[in-house]
mmCIF file of N, CA and C in Angstrom:
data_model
loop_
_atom_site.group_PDB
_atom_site.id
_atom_site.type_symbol
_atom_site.label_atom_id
_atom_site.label_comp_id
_atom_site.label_asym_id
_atom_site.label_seq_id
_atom_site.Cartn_x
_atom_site.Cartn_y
_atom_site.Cartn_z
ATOM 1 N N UNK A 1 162.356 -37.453 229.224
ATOM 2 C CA UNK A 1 163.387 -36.811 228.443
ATOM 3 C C UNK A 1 163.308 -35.312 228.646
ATOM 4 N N UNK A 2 164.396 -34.650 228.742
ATOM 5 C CA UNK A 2 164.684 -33.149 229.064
ATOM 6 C C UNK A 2 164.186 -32.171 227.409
ATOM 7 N N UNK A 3 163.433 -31.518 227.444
ATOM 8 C CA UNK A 3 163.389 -31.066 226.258
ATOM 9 C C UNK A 3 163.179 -29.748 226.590
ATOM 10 N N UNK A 4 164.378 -28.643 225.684
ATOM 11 C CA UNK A 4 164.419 -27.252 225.452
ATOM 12 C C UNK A 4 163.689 -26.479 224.497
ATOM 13 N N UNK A 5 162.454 -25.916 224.707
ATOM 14 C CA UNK A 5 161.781 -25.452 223.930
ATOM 15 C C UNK A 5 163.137 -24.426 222.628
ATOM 16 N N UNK A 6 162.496 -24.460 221.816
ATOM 17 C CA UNK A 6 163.202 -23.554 220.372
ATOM 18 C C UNK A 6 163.265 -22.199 220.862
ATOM 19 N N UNK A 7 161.967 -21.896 221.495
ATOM 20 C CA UNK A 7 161.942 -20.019 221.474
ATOM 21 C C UNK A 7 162.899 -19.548 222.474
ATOM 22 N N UNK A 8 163.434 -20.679 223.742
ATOM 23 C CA UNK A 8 164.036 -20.222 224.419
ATOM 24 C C UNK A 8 165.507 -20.259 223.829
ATOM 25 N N UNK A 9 165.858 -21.649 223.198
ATOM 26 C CA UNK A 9 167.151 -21.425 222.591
ATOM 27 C C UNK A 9 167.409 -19.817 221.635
ATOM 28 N N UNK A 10 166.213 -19.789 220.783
ATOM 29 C CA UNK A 10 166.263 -18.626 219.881
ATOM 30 C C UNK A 10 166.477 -17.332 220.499
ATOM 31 N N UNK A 11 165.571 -17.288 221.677
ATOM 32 C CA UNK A 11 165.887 -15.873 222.608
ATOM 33 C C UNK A 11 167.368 -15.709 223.179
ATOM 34 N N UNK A 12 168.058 -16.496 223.928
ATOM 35 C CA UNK A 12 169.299 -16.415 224.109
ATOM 36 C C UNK A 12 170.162 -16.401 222.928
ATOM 37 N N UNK A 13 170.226 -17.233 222.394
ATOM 38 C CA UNK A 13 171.779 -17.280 221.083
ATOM 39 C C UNK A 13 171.026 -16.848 219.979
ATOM 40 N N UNK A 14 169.752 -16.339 219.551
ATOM 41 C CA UNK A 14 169.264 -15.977 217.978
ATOM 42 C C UNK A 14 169.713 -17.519 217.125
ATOM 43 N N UNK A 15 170.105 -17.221 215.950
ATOM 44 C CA UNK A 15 169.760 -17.676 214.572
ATOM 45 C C UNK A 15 171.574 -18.023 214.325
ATOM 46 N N UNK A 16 172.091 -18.114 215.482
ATOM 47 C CA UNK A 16 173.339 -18.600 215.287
ATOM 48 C C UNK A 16 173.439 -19.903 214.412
ATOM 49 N N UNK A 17 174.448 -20.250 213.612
ATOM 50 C CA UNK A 17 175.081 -21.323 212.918
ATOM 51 C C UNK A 17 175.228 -22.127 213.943
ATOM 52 N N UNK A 18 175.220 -23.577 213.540
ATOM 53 C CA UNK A 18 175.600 -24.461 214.193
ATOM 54 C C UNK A 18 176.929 -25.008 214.669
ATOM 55 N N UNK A 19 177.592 -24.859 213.590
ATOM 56 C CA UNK A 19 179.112 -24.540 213.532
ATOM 57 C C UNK A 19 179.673 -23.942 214.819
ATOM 58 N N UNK A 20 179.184 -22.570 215.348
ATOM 59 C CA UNK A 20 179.584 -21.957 216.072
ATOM 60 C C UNK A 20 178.701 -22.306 217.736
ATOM 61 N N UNK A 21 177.956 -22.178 217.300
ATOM 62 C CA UNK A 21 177.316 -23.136 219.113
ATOM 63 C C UNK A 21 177.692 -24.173 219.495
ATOM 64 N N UNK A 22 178.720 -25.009 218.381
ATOM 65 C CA UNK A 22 179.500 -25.736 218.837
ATOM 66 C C UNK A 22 181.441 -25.478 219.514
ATOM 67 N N UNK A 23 181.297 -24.484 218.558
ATOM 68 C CA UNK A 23 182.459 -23.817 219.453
ATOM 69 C C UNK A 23 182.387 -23.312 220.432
ATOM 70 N N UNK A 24 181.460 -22.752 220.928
ATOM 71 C CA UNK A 24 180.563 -21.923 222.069
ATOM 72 C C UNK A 24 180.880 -23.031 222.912
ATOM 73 N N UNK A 25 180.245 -24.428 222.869
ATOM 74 C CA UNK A 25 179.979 -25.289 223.644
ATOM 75 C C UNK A 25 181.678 -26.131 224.421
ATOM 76 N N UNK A 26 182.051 -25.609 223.103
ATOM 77 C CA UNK A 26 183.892 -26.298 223.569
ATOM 78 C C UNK A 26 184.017 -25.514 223.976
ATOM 79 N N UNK A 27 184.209 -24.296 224.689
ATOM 80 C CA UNK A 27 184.808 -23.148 225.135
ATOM 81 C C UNK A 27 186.064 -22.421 224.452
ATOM 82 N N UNK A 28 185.471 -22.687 223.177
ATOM 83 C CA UNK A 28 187.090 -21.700 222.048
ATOM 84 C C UNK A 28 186.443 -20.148 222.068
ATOM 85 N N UNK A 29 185.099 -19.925 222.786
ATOM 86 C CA UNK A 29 184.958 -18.804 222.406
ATOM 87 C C UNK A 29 184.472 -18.328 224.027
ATOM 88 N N UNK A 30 185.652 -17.075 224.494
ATOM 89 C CA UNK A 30 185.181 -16.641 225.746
ATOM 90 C C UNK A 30 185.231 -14.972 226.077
ATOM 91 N N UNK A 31 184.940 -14.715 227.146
ATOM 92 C CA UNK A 31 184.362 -13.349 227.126
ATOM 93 C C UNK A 31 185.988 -12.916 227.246
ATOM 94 N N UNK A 32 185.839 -11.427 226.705
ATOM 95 C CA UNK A 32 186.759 -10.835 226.488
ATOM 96 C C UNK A 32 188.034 -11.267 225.454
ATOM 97 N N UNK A 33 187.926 -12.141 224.714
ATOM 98 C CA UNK A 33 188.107 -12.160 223.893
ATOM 99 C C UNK A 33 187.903 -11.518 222.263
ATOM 100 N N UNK A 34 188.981 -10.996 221.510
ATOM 101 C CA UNK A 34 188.469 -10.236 220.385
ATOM 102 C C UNK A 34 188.425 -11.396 219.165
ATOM 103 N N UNK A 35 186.694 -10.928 218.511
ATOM 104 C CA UNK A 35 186.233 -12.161 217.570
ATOM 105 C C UNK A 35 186.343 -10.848 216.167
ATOM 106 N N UNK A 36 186.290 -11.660 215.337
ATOM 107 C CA UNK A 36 186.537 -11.071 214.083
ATOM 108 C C UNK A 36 185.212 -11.673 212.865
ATOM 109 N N UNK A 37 183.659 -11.528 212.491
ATOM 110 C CA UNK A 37 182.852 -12.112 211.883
ATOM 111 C C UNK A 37 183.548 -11.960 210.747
ATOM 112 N N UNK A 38 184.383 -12.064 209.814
ATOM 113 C CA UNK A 38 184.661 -12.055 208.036
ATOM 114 C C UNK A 38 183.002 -12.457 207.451
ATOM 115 N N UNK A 39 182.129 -11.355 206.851
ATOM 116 C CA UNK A 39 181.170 -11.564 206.642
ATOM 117 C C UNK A 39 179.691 -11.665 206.967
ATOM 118 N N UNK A 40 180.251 -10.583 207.585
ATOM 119 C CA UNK A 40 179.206 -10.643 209.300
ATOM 120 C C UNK A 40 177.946 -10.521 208.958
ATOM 121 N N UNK A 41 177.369 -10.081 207.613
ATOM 122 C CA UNK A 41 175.991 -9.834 206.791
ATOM 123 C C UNK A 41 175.318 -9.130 208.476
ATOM 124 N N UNK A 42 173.871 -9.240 208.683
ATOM 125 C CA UNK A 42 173.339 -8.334 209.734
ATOM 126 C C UNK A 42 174.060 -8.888 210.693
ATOM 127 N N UNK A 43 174.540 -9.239 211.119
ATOM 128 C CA UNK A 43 174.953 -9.878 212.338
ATOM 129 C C UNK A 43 174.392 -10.922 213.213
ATOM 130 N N UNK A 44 173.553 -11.859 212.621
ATOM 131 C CA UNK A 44 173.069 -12.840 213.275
ATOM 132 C C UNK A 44 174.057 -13.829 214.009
ATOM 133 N N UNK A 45 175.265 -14.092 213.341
ATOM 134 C CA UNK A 45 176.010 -15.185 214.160
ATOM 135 C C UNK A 45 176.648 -14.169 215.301
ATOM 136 N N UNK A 46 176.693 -13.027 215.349
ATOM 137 C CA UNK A 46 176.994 -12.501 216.655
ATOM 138 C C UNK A 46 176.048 -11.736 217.718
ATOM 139 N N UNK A 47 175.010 -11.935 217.266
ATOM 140 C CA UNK A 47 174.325 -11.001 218.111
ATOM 141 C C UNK A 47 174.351 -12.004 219.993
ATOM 142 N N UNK A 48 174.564 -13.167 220.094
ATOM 143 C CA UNK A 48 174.777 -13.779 221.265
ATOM 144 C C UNK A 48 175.950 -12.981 221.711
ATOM 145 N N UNK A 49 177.365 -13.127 221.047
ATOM 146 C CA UNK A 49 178.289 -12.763 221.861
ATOM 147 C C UNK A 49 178.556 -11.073 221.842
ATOM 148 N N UNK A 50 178.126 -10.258 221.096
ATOM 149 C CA UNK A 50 177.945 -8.938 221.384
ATOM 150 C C UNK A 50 177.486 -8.770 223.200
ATOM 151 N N UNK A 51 176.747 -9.732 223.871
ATOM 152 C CA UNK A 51 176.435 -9.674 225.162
ATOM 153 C C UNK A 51 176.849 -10.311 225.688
ATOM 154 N N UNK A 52 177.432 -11.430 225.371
ATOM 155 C CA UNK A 52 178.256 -12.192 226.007
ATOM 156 C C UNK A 52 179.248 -11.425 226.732
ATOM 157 N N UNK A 53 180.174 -10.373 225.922
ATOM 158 C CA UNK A 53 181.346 -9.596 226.525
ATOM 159 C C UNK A 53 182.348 -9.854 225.770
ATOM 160 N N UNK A 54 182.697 -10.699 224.328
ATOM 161 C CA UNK A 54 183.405 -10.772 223.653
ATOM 162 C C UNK A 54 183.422 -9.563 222.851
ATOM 163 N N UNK A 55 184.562 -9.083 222.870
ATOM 164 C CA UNK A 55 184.996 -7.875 222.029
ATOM 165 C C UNK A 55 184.258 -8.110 220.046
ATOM 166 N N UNK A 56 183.512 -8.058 220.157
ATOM 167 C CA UNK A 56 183.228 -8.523 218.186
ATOM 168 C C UNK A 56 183.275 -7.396 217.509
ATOM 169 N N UNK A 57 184.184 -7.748 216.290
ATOM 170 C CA UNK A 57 183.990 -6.930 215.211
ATOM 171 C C UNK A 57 183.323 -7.790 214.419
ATOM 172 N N UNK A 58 183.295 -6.931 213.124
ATOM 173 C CA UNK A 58 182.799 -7.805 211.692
ATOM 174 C C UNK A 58 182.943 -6.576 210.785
ATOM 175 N N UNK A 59 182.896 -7.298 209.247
ATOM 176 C CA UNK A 59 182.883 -6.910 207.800
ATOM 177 C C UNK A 59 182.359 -8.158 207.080
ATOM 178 N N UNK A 60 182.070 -6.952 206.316
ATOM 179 C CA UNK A 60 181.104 -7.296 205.184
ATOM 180 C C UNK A 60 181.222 -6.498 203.807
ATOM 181 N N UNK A 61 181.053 -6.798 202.282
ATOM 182 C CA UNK A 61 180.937 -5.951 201.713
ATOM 183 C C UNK A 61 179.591 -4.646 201.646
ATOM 184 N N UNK A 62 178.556 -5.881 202.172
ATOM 185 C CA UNK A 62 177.121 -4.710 201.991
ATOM 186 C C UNK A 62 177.080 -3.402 203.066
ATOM 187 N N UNK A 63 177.242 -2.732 202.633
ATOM 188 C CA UNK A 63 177.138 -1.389 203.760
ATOM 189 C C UNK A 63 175.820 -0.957 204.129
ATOM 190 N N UNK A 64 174.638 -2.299 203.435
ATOM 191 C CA UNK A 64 173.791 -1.759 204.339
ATOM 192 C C UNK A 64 173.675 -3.198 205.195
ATOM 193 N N UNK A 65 173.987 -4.289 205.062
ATOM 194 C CA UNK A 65 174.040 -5.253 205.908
ATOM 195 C C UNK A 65 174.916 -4.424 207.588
ATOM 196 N N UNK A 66 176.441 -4.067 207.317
ATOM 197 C CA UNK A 66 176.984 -3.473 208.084
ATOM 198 C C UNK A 66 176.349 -2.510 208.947
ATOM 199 N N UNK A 67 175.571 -1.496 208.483
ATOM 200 C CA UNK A 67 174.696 -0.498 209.048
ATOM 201 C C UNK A 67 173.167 -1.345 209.984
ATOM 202 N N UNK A 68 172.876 -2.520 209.612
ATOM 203 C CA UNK A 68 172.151 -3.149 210.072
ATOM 204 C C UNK A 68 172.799 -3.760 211.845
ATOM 205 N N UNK A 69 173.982 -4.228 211.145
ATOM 206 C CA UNK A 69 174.621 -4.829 212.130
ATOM 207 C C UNK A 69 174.617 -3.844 213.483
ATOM 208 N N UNK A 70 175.361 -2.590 212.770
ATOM 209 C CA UNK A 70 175.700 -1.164 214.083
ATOM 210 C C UNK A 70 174.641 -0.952 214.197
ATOM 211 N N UNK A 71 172.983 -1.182 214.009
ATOM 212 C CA UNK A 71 172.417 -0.957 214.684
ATOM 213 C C UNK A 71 171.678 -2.076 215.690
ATOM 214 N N UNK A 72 171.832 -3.478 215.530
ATOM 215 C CA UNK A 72 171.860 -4.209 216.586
ATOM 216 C C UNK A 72 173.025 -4.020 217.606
ATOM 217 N N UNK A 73 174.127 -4.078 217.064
ATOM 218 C CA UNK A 73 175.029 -3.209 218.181
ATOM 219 C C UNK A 73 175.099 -2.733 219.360
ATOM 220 N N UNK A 74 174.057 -1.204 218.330
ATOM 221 C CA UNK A 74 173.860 -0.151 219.492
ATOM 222 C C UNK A 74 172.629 -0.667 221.131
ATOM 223 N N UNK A 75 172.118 -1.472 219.965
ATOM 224 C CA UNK A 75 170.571 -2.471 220.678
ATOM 225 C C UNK A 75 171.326 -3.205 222.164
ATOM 226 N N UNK A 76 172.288 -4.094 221.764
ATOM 227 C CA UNK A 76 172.588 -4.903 222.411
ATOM 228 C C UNK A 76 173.776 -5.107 223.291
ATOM 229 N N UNK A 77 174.701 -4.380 222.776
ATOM 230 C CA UNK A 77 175.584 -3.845 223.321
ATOM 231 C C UNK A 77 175.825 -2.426 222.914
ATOM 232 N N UNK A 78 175.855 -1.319 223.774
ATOM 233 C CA UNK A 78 176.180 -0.043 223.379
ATOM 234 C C UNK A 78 177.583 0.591 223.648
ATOM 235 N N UNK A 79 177.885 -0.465 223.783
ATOM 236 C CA UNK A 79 179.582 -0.171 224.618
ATOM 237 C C UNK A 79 180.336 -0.157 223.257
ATOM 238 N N UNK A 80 179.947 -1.113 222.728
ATOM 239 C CA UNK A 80 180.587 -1.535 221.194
ATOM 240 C C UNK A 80 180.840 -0.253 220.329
ATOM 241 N N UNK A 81 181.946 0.023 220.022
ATOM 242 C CA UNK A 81 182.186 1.332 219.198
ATOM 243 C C UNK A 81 181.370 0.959 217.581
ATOM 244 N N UNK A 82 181.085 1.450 216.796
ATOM 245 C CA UNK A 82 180.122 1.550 215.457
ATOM 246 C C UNK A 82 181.614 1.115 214.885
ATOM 247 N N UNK A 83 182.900 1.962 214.605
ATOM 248 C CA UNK A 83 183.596 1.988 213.759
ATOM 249 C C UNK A 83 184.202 0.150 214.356
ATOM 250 N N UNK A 84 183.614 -0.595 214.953
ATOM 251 C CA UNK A 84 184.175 -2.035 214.825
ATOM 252 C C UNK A 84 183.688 -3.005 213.960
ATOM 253 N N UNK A 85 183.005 -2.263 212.847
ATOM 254 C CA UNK A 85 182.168 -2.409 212.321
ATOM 255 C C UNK A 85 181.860 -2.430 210.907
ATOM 256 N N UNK A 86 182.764 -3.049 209.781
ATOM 257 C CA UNK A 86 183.303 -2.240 208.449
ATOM 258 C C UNK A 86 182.616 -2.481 207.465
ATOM 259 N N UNK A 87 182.972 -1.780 206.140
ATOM 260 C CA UNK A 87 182.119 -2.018 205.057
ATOM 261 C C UNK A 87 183.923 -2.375 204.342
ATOM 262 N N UNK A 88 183.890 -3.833 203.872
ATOM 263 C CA UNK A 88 185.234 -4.016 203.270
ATOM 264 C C UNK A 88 184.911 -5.178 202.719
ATOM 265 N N UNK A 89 185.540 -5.573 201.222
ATOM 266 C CA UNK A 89 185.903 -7.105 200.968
ATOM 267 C C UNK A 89 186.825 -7.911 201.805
ATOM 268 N N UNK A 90 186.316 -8.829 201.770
ATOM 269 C CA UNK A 90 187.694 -9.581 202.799
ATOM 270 C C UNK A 90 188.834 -9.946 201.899
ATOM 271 N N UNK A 91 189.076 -9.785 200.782
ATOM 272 C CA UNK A 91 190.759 -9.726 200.828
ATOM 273 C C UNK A 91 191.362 -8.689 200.819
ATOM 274 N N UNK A 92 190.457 -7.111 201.669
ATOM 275 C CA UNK A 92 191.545 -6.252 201.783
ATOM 276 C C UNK A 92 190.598 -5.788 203.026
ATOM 277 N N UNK A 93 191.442 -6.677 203.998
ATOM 278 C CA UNK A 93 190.589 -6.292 205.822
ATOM 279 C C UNK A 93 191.258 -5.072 206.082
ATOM 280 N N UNK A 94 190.580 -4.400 206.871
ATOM 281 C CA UNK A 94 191.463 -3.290 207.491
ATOM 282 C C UNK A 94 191.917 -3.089 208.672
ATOM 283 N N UNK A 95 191.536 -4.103 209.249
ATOM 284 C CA UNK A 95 192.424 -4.557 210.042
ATOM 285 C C UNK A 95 194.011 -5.241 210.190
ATOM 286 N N UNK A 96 194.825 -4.822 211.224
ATOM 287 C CA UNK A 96 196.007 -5.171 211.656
ATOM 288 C C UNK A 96 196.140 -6.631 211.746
ATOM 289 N N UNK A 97 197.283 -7.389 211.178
ATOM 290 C CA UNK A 97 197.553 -9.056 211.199
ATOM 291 C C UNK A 97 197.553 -9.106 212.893
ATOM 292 N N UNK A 98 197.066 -10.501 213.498
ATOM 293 C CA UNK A 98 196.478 -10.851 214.505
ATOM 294 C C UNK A 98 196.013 -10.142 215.877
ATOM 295 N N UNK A 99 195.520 -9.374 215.019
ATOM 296 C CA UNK A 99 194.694 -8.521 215.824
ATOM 297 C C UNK A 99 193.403 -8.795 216.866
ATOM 298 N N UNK A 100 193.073 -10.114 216.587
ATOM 299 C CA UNK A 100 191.806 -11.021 216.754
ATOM 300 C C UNK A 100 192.374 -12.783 217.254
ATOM 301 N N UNK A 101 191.456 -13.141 218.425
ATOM 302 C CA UNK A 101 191.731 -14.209 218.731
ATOM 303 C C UNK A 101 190.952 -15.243 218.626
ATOM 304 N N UNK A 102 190.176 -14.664 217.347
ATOM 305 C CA UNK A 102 188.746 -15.662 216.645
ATOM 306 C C UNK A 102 188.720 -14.804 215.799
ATOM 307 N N UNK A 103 188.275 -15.531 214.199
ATOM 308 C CA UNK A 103 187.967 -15.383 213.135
ATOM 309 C C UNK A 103 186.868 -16.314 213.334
ATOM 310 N N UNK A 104 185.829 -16.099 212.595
ATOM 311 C CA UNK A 104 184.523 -16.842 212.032
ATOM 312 C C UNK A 104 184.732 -16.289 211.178
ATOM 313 N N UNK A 105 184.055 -17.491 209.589
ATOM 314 C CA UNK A 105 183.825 -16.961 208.371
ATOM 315 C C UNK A 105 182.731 -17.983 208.098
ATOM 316 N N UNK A 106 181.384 -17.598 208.148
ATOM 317 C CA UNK A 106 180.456 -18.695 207.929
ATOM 318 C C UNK A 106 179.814 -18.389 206.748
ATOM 319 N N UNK A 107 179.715 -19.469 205.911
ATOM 320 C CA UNK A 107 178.954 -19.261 204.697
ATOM 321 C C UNK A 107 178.691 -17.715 203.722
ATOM 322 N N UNK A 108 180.050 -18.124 203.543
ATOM 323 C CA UNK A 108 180.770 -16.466 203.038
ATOM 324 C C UNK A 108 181.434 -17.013 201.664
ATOM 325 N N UNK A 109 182.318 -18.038 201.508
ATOM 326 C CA UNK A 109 183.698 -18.341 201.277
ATOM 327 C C UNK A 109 183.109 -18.334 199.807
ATOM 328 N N UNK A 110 181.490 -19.151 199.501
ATOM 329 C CA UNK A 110 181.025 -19.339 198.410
ATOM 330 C C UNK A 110 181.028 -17.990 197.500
ATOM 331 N N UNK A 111 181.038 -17.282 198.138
ATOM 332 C CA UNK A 111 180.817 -16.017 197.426
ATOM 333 C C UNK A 111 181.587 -15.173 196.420
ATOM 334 N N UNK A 112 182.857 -16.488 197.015
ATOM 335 C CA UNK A 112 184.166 -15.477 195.960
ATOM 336 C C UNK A 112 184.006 -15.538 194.466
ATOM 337 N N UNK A 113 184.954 -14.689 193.844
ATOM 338 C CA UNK A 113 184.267 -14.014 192.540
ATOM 339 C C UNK A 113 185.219 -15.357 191.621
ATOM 340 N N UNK A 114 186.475 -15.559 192.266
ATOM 341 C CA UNK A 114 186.943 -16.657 191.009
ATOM 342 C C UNK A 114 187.954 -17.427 192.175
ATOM 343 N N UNK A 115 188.648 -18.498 191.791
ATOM 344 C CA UNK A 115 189.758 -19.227 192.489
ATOM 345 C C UNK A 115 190.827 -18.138 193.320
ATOM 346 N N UNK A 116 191.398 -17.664 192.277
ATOM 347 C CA UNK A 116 192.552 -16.064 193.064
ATOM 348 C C UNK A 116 191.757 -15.696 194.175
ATOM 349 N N UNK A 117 190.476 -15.007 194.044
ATOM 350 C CA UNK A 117 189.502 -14.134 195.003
ATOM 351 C C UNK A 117 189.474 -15.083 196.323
ATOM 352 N N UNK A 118 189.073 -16.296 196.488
ATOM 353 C CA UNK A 118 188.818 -17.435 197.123
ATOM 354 C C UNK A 118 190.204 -17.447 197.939
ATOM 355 N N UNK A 119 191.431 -17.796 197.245
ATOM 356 C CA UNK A 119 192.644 -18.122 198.311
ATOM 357 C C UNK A 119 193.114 -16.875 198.940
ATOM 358 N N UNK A 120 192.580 -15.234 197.895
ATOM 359 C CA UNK A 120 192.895 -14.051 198.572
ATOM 360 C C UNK A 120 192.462 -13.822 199.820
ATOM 361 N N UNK A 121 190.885 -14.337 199.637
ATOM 362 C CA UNK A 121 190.077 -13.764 200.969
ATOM 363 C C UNK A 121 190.425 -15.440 202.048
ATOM 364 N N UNK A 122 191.222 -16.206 201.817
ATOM 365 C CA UNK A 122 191.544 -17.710 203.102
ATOM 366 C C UNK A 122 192.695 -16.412 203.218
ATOM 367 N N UNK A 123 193.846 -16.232 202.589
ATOM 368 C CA UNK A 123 194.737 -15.723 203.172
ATOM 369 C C UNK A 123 194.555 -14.931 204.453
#
C-alpha cells in the first residue's frame, strides 16, 4: 500500500481544511485565479495557494489575525500586496460585487451574532 507520510502533506498544503483540498483536488481552484478567504483568521487555509499563484485575498474581523496573515504573505508570497488583506466584518466587505472567482468561508458562519447577522454575512 502507497502511504504519504503527514509531514510531507503538512509541508506542502499546511493545516488546510478538508473541505478545500477537496476542491483543490477537483480543480475549482486554479492558478491565477482571484480567491476571496471570508474569514481568513491567520491564514492557514491559504497559505498553500498564496504559492500556488492564485491571486488570494482575505478578511477577517481580528486585525491582529489579519496582520498575522500579511505577515505570512510577505513570507510566502511577496508579490502579494498587504492591502489584499482586510480588517472587516463580512457583512460589510469592501470589496467590489464579483470581484473574485472563489469565495471560501470555512468555519466562520458560526460566528454570527444573531439570524439577520448570519443571512447578512451569506448575502
Amino acid at each position: 500500500m502507497f502511504h504519504i507520510p503527514l509531514s510531507t502533506l503538512r509541508a506542502q498544503f499546511g493545516d488546510i481544511d478538508i473541505y478545500l483540498f477537496d476542491q483543490l483536488l477537483k480543480g475549482r481552484i486554479q492558478k491565477g485565479m482571484k480567491l476571496l478567504d471570508a474569514g481568513c483568521g491567520t491564514g492557514r487555509n491559504i497559505a498553500y495557494l498564496m504559492q500556488a499563484g492564485v491571486q488570494v485575498y482575505g478578511a477577517d474581523i481580528s486585525a491582529e489575525a489579519i496582520e498575522q496573515t500579511r505577515r505570512l504573505a510577505s513570507e510566502l508570497a511577496p508579490a502579494l500586496p498587504a492591502r489584499n488583506f482586510v480588517v472587516a466584518d463580512l457583512d460589510e466587505m469592501p470589496f467590489e460585487d464579483n470581484k473574485f472567482d472563489v469565495v471560501i468561508c470555512s468555519a466562520v458562519l458560526h460566528f454570527s451574532r444573531s439570524e439577520e447577522h448570519f443571512k447578512s454575512i451569506v448575502h
